[in-house]
Coordinates of C-alpha atoms (C1' of nucleotides) in Angstrom, one line a residue:
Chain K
X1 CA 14.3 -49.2 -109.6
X2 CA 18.1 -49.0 -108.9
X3 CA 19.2 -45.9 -110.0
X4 CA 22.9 -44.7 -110.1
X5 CA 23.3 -41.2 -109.8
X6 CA 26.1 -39.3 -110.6
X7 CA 26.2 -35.2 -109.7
X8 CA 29.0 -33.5 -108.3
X9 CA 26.8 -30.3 -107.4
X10 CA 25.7 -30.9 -103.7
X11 CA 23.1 -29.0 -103.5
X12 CA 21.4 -30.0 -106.3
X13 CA 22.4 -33.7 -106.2
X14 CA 20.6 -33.8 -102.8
X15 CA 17.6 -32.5 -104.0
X16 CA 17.5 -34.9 -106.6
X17 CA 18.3 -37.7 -104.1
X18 CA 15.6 -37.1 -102.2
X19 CA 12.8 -37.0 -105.1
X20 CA 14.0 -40.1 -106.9
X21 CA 13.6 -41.8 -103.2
X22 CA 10.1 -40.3 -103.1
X23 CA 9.3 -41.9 -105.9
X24 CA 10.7 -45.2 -105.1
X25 CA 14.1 -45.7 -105.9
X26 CA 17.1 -47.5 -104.6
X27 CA 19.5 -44.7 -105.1
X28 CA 23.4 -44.4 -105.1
X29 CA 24.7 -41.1 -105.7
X30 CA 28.2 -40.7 -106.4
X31 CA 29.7 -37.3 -106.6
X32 CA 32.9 -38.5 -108.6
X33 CA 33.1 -40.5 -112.0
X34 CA 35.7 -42.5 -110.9
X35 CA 33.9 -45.8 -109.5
X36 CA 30.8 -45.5 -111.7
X37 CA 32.2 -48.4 -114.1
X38 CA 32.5 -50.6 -111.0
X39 CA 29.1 -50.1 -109.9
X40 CA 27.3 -50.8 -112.9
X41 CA 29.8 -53.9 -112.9
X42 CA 28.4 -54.8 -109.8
X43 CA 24.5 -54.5 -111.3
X44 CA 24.7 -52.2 -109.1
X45 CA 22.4 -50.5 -111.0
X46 CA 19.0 -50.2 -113.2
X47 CA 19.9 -47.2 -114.9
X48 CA 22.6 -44.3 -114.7
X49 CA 22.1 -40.3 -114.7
X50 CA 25.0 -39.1 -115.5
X51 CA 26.2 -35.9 -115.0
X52 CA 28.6 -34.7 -117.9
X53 CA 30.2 -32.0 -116.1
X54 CA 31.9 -33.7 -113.7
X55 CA 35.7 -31.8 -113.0
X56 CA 38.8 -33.7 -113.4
X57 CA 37.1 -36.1 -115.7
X58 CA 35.5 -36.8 -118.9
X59 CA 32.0 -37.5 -118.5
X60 CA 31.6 -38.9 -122.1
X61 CA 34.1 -41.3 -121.5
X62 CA 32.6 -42.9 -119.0
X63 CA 29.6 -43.3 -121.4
X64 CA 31.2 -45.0 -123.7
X65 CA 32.6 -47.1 -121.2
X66 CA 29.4 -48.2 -119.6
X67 CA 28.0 -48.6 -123.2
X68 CA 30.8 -51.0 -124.7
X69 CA 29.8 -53.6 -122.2
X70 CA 26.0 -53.1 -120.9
X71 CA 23.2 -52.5 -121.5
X72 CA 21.6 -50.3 -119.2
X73 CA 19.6 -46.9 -119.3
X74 CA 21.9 -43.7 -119.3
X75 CA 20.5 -40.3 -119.2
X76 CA 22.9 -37.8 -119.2
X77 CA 22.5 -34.2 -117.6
X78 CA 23.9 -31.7 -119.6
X79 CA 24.4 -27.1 -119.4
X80 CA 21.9 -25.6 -121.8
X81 CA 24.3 -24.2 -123.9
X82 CA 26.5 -27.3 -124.8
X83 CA 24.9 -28.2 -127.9
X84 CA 27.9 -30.6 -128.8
X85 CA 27.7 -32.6 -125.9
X86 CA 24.6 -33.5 -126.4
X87 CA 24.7 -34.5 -129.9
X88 CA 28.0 -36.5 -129.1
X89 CA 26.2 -38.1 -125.7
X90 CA 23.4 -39.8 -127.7
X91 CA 25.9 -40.5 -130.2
X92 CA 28.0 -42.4 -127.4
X93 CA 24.8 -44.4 -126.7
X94 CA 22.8 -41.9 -123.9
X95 CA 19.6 -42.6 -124.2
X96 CA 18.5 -39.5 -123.4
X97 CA 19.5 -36.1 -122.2
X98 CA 17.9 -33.2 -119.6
X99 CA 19.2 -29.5 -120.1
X100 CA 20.5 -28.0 -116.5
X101 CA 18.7 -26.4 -115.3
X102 CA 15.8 -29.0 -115.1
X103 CA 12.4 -30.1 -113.6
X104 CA 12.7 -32.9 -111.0
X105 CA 10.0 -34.3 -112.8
X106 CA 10.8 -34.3 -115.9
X107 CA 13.7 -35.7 -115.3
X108 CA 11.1 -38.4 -113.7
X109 CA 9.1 -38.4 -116.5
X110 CA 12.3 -39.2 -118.6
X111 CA 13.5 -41.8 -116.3
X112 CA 10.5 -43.4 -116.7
X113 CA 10.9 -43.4 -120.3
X114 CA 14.1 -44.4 -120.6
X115 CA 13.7 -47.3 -118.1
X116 CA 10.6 -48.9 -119.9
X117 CA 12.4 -48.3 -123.6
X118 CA 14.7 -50.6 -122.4
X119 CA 15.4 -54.0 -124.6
X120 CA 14.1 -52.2 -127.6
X121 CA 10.4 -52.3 -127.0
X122 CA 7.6 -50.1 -125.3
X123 CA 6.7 -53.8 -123.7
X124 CA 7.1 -52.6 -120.3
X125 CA 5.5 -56.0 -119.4
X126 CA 7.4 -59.8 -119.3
X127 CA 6.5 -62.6 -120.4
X128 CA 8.0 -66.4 -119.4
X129 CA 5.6 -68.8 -120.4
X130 CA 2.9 -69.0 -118.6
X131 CA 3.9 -66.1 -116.5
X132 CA 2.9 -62.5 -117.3
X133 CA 3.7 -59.6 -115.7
X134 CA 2.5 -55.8 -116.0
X135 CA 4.9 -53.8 -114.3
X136 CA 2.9 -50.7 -114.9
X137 CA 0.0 -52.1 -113.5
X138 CA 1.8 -54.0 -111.0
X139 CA -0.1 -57.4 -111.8
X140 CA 0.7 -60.3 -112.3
X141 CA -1.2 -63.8 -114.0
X142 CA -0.5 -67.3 -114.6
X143 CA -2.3 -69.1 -117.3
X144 CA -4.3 -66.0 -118.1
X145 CA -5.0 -65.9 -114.3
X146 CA -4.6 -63.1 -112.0
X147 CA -3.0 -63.7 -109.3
X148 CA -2.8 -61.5 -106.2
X149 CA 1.3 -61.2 -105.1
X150 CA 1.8 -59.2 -101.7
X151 CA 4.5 -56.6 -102.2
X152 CA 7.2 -58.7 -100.9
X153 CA 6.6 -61.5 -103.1
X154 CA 5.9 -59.0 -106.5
X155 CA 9.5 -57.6 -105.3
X156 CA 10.8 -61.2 -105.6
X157 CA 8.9 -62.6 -108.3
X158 CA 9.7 -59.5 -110.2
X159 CA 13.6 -59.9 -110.2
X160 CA 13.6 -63.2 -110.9
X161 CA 11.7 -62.4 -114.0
X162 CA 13.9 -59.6 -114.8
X163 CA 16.6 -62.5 -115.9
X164 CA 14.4 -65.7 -116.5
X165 CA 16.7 -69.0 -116.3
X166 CA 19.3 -67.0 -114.3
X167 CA 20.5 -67.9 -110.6
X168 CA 20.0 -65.1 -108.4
X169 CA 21.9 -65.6 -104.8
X170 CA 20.2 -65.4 -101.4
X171 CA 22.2 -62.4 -100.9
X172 CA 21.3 -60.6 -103.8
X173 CA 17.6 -61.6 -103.4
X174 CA 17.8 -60.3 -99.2
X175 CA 19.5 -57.7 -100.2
X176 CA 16.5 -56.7 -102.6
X177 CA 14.0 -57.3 -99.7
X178 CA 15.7 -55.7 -97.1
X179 CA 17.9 -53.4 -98.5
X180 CA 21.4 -52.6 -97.5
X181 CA 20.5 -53.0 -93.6
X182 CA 21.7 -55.8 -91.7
X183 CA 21.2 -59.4 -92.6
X184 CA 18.0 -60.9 -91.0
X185 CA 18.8 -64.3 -89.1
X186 CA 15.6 -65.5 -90.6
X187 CA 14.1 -68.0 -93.8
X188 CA 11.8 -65.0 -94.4
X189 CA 12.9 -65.3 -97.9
X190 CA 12.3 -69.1 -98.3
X191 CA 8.3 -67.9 -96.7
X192 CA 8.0 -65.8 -99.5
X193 CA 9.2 -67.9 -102.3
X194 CA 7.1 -70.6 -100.5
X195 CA 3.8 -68.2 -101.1
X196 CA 5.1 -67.8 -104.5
X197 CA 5.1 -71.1 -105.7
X198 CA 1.7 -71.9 -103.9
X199 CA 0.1 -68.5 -105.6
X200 CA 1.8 -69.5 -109.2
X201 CA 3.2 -73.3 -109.8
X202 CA 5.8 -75.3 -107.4
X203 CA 7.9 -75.4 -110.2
X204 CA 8.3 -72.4 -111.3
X205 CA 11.0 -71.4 -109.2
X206 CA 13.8 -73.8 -108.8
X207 CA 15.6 -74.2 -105.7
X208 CA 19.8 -74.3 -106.0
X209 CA 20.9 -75.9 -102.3
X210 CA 23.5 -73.5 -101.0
X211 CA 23.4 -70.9 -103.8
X212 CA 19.8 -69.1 -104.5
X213 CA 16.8 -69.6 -106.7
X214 CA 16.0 -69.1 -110.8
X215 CA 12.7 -69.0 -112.5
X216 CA 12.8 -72.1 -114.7
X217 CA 12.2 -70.5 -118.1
X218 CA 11.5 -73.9 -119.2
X219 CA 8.2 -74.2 -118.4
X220 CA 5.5 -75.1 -120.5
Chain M
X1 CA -4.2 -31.2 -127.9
X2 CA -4.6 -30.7 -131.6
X3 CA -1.3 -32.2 -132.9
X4 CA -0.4 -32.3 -136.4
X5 CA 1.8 -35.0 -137.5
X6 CA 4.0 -35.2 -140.4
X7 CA 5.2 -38.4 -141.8
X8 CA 4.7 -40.8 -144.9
X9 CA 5.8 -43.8 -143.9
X10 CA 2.4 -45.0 -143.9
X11 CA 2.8 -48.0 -141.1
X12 CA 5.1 -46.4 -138.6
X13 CA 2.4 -43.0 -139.3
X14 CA -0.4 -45.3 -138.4
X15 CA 1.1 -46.7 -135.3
X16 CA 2.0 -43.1 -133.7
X17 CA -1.4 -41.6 -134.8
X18 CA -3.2 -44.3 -133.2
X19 CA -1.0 -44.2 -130.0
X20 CA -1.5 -40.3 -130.0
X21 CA -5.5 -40.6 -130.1
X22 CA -5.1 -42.8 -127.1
X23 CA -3.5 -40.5 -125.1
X24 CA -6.5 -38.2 -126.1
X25 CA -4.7 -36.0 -128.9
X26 CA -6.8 -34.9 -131.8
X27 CA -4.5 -35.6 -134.6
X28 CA -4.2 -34.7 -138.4
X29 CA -1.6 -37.2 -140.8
X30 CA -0.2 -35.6 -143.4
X31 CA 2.3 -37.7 -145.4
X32 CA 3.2 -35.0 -147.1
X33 CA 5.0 -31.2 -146.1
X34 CA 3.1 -29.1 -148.5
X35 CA 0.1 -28.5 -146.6
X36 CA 1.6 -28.2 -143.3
X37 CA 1.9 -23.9 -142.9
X38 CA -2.0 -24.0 -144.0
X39 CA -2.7 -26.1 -141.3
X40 CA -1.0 -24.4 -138.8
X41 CA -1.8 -21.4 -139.9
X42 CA -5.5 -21.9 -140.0
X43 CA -5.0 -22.8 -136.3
X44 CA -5.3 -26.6 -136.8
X45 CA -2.7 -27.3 -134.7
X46 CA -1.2 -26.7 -131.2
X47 CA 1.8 -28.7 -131.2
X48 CA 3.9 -30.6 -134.4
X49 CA 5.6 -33.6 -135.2
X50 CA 7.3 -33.3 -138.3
X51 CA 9.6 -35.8 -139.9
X52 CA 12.7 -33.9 -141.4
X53 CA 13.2 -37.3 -143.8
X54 CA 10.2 -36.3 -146.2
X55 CA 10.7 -37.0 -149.7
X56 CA 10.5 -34.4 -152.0
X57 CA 10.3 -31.4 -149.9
X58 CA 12.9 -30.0 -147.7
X59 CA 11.3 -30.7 -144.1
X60 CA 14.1 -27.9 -142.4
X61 CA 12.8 -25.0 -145.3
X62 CA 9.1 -26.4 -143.4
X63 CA 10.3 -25.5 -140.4
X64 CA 11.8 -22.3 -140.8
X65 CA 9.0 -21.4 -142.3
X66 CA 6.6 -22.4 -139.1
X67 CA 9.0 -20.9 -136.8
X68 CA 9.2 -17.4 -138.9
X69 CA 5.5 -16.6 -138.4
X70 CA 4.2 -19.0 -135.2
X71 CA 5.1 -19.7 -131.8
X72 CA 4.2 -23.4 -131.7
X73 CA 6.0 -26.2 -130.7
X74 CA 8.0 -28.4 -132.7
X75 CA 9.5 -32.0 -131.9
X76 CA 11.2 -32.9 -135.3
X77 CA 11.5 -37.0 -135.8
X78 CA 15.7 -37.6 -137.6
X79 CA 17.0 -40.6 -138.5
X80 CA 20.0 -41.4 -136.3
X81 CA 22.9 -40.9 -138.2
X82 CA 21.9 -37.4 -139.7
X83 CA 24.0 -35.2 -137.0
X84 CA 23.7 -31.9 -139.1
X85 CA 19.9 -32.3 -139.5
X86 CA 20.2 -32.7 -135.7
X87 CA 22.4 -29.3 -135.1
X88 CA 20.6 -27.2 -138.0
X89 CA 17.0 -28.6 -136.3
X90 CA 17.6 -27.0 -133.2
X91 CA 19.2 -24.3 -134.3
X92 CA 16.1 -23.6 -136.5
X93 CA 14.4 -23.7 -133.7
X94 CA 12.7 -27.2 -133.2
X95 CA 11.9 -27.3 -129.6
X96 CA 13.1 -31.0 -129.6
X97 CA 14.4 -33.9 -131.5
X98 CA 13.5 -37.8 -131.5
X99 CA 15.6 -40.2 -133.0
X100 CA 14.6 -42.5 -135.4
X101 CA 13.5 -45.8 -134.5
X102 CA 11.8 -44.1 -131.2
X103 CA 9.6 -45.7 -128.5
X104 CA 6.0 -44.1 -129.1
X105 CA 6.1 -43.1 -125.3
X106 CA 9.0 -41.4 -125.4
X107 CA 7.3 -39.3 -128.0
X108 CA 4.7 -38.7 -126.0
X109 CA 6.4 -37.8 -123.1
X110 CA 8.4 -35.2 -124.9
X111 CA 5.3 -33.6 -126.5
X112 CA 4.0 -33.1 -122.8
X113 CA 7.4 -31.3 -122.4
X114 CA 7.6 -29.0 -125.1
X115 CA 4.0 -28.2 -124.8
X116 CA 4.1 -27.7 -121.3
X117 CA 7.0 -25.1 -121.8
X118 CA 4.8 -23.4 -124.1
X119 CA 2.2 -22.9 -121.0
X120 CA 0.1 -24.9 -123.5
X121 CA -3.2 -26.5 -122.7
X122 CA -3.3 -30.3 -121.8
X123 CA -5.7 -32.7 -123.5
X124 CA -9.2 -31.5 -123.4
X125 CA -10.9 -34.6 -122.4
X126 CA -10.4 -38.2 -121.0
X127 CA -12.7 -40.8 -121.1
X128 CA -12.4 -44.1 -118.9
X129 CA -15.2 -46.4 -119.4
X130 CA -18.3 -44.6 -117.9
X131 CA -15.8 -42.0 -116.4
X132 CA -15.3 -38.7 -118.6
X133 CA -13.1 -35.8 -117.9
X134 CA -13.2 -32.6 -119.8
X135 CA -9.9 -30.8 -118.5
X136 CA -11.2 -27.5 -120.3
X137 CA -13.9 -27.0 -118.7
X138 CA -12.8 -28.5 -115.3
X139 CA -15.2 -31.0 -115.4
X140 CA -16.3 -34.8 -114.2
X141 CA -18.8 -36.8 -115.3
X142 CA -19.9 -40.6 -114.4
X143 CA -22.4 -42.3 -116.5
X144 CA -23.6 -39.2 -118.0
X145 CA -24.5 -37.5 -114.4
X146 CA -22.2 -34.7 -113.7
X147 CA -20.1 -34.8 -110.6
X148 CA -18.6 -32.3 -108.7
X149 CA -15.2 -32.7 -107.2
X150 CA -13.2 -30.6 -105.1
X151 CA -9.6 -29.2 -106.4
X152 CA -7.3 -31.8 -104.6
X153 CA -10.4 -34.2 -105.7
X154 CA -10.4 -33.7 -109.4
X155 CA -6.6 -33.2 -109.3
X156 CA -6.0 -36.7 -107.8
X157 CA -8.0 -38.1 -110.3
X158 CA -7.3 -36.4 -113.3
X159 CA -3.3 -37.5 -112.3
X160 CA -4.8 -41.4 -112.1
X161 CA -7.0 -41.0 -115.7
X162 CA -3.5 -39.8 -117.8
X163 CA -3.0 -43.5 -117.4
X164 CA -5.7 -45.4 -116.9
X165 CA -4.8 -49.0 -115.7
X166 CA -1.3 -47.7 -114.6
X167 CA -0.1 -47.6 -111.0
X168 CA 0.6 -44.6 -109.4
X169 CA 2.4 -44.4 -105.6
X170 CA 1.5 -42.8 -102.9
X171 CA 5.0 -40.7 -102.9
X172 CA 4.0 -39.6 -106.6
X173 CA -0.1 -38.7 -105.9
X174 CA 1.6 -36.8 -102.6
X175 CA 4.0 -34.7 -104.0
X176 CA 1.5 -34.2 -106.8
X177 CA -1.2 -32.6 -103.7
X178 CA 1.1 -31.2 -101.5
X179 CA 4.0 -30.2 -104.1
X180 CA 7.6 -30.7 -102.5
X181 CA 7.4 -29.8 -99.7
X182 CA 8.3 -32.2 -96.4
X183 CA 6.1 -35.6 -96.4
X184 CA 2.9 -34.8 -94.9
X185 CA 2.0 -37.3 -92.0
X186 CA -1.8 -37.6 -92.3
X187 CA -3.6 -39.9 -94.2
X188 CA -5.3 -36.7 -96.6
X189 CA -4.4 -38.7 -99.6
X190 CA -6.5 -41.7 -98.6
X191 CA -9.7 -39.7 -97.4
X192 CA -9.5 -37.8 -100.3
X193 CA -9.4 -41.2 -102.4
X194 CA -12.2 -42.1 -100.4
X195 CA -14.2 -38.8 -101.1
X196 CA -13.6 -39.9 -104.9
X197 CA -14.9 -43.6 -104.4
X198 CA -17.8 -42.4 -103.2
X199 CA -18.9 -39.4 -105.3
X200 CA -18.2 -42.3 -108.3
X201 CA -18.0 -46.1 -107.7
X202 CA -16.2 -47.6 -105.0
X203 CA -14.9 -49.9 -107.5
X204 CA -13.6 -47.4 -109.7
X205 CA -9.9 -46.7 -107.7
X206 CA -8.0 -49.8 -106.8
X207 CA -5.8 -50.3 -104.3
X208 CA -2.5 -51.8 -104.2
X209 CA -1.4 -52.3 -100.4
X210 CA 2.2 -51.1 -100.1
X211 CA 2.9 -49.1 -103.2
X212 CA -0.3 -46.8 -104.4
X213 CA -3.6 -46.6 -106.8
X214 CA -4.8 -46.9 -110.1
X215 CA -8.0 -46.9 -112.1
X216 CA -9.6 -49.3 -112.6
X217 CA -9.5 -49.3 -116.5
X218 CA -11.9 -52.8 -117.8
X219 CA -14.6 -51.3 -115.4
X220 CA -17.7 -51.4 -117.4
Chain A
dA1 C1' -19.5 -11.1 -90.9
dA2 C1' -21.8 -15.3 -91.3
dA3 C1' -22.3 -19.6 -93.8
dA4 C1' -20.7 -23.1 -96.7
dA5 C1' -17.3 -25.7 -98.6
dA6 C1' -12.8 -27.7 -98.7
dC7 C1' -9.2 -29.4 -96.3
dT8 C1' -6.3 -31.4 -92.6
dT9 C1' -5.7 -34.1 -88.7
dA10 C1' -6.8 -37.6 -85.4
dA11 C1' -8.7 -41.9 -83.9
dC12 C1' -9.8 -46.6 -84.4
dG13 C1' -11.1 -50.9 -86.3
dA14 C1' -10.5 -54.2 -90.1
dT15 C1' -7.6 -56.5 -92.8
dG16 C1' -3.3 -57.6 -95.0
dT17 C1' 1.5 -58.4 -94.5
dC18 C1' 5.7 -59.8 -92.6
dG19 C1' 9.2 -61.8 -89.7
dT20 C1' 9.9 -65.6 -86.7
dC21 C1' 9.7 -70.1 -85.1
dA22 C1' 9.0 -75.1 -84.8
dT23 C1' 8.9 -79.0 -87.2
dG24 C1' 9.6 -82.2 -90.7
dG25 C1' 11.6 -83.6 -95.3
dG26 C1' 15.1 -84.3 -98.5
dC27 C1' 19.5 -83.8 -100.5
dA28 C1' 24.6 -84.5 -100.3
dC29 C1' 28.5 -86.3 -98.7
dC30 C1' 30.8 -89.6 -96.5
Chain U
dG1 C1' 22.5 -96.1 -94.7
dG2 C1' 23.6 -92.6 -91.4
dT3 C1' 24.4 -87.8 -90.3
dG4 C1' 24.4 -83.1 -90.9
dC5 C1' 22.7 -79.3 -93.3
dC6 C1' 19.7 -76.8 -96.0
dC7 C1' 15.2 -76.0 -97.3
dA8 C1' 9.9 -76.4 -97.2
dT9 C1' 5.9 -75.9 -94.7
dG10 C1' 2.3 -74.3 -91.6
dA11 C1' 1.1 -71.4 -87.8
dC12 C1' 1.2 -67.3 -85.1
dG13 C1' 1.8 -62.9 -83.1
dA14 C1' 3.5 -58.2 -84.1
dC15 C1' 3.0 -54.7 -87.0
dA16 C1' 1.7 -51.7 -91.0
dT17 C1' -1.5 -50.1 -94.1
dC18 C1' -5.9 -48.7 -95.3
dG19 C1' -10.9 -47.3 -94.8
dT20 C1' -14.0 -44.8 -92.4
dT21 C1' -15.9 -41.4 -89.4
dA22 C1' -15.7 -37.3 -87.1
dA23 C1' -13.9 -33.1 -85.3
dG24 C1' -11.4 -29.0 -86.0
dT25 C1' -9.2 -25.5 -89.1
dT26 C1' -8.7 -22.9 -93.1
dT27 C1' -10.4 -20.9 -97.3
dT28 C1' -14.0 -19.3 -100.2
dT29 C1' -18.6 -17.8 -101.0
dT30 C1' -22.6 -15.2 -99.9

DNA sequence: AAAAAACTTAACGATGTCGTCATGGGCACC
DNA sequence: GGTGCCCATGACGACATCGTTAAGTTTTTT
C-alpha cells in the first residue's frame, strides 16, 4: 500500500520508514506539512500518518484539508498527554490515532485497520461482476473460479479493480510495476495484461490506444 | 480471552459476539449494566466492552465502579458525537474508546492492544479444521495426535492460525522470528515452514510465490 | 561434560516469473 | 485504401524464488 508519511523527528521517522517497507509499502516520508495536500492530490497516496506535532504548522489543519476533499485513511500520531488533540483529530475526520510513544506494530496493526475500514465496510474484498477479489487472501476468481495470477499480474489486476470503469495510464500502471526507477523500453506491461485477459476474459480489460487500460465494469 | 460484552442493541450485539467467538474469545452478552461488577468480580472476565449508551443505567457510574476495585481492561463503545462521554471515559479510566458505527476489526484489534498492555493472556486455543492450538498450554495438535514443534516452529504457526486463510509476508513472519533486527539472509523461514509441513500436512501451509504464506483454512 | 535438540547457513535443483524480442494485426488519420 | 503507429501474441532465455537436504553451530537437557 502507498503510504504517505509525515514525521518531522528523524530518528524516529526512519525507523518507521524502514518497518512500513518491511512490510511492504510504497512509502513517502515527508518531514514538513507543507506539500502533504499536493501529494494526496497526486494519489500519491493509499493512506496518510500524520504527525500532529509538526513545528511551524498546524497539523489539524491539514486534516481537515485532506478530509474536505478525499477520501483516504488518516491516522494521526499524537503526545500522550494531548487529550484534546485527539478528541479534535477524530473529530476532523482521523480515522484513528497512536499515542507517541508507540509500537511499530501497532501502529501496523492500526494501519491495517484503518486501510481495510475504508469505504465503510470490513469487506476488505472487491467485487466487479464476475470478478472477485480477496485481498487478504491474495486470490482471486472469475465466475466462482480461482484463478492463479502471478504477482505482477495480482499487482495490475488489483489496481484496476481498486477503481473499476476508471482509465488508468501506462504510466501510472509502470509506475506501479516498477516503481519510481527508470522507465523500461519494454511492452512488459501489455505481457501482463495479455496473461490477464487469457487467465480471466479478453474483455475484461479494455484497451484505450495511446492512453492506458480500465476494467470494464460492465460486464455481465 | 474471557471478554465480557455490554450492549443491548440486540442485532449490532449479535454481530460483535459472533465476530469475537471467531477470533476465539469466550464471550458473555449482557444487554443490560446491572450485572456487570458481578461478573467481573466473580472473575468472569479478562477484558470489557461496555457501551456507555445503555439505557437506564449510567454506563460511566459502571465504570468507575470497575476501575475502583479491578485492574481490567476497558474499551468503552460512544456514539460519535458524545465528546464529553469521550473525555470523562478516559479520564475514568477506560483503556480505550471506539466510535460508534465501528468496523468489528478495528474492535478487535484494539482489544489485542489494551489487553496486551495489560501483559494479558492471548486466546487460549485456536482451531483450524483438523489443526488445534491450545496457546496455554503451548500446545499442537493435528487430527487428534499431538505434535511437537520447536519454539520458532510453533511461533510461525501460531502467527499464521490468528488468521487463518489470511496472507502473511515473508517481511512480517521474519521480523516476527528474528525481531528487528537487520534482514537475515538465509532461507530459516522456509526450512522452518518446511519442518511445519512435514510434522503436519504438506498441504496445510500454502505458498504464495513473491509475497508470503498462509493456512490453508477449507482444508478438511 | 556429553548428548540431544534446535537453529542457522549453505548448496543445488526444480519450478515459476519476468523482461525482452520478433512478428503480425488492427486502428486512426489522412 | 495506404501508411504509420500502437498494441497483441507467442516464444525464449535470464533470473528469482522456493523446497529440500545436509552440514555445522548454538543452546538446552541429561
Amino acid at each position: 500500500m502507498k503510504v504517505l508519511f509525515v514525521e518531522d523527528d528523524l530518528l524516529l521517522g526512519d525507523g518507521v520508514e524502514t518497518a512500513l517497507r518491511r512490510e511492504g509499502h510504497q512509502v513517502t516520508w515527508l518531514t514538513e506539512g507543507e506539500s502533504v495536500l499536493e501529494h494526496v492530490e497526486q494519489g500519491q497516496a493509499e493512506a496518510v500518518i500524520l504527525d500532529l506535532g509538526l513545528p511551524g504548522i498546524d497539523g489539524m489543519e491539514v486534516l481537515r484539508r485532506i478530509r474536505a476533499a478525499h477520501d483516504i485513511p488518516v491516522l494521526i500520531l499524537t503526545a500522550r498527554d494531548s487529550l484534546e488533540d485527539r478528541i479534535q483529530g477524530l473529530d476532523a475526520g482521523a480515522d484513528d490515532y497512536v499515542l507517541k510513544p508507540f509500537d511499530v506494530d501497532e501502529l501496523q496493526a492500526r494501519l491495517r485497520a484503518i486501510s481495510r475500514r475504508q469505504g465503510g465496510r470490513t469487506q476488505p474484498s472487491i467485487r466487479v461482476g464476475p470478478l472477485h477479489i480477496d485481498h487478504a487472501r491474495h486470490e482471486v476468481s472469475w465466475k466462482d473460479r480461482l484463478v492463479k495470477l502471478s504477482r505482477r499480474e495480482y499487482t495490475l489486476l488489483h489496481e484496476l479493480a481498486q477503481h473499476p470503469g476508471q482509465v488508468f495510464t501506462r504510466p501510472h500502471l509502470e509506475k506501479l510495476l516498477y516503481g519510481c526507477s527508470d522507465e523500461i523500453e519494454s511492452n512488459a506491461l501489455e505481457v501482463h495484461i495479455h496473461h490477464l485477459r487469457k487467465k480471466l476474459d479478453s474483455n475484461l480489460i479494455v484497451t484505450l490506444r495511446g492512453i492506458g487500460y480500465r476494467l470494464d465494469d460492465t460486464i455481465e
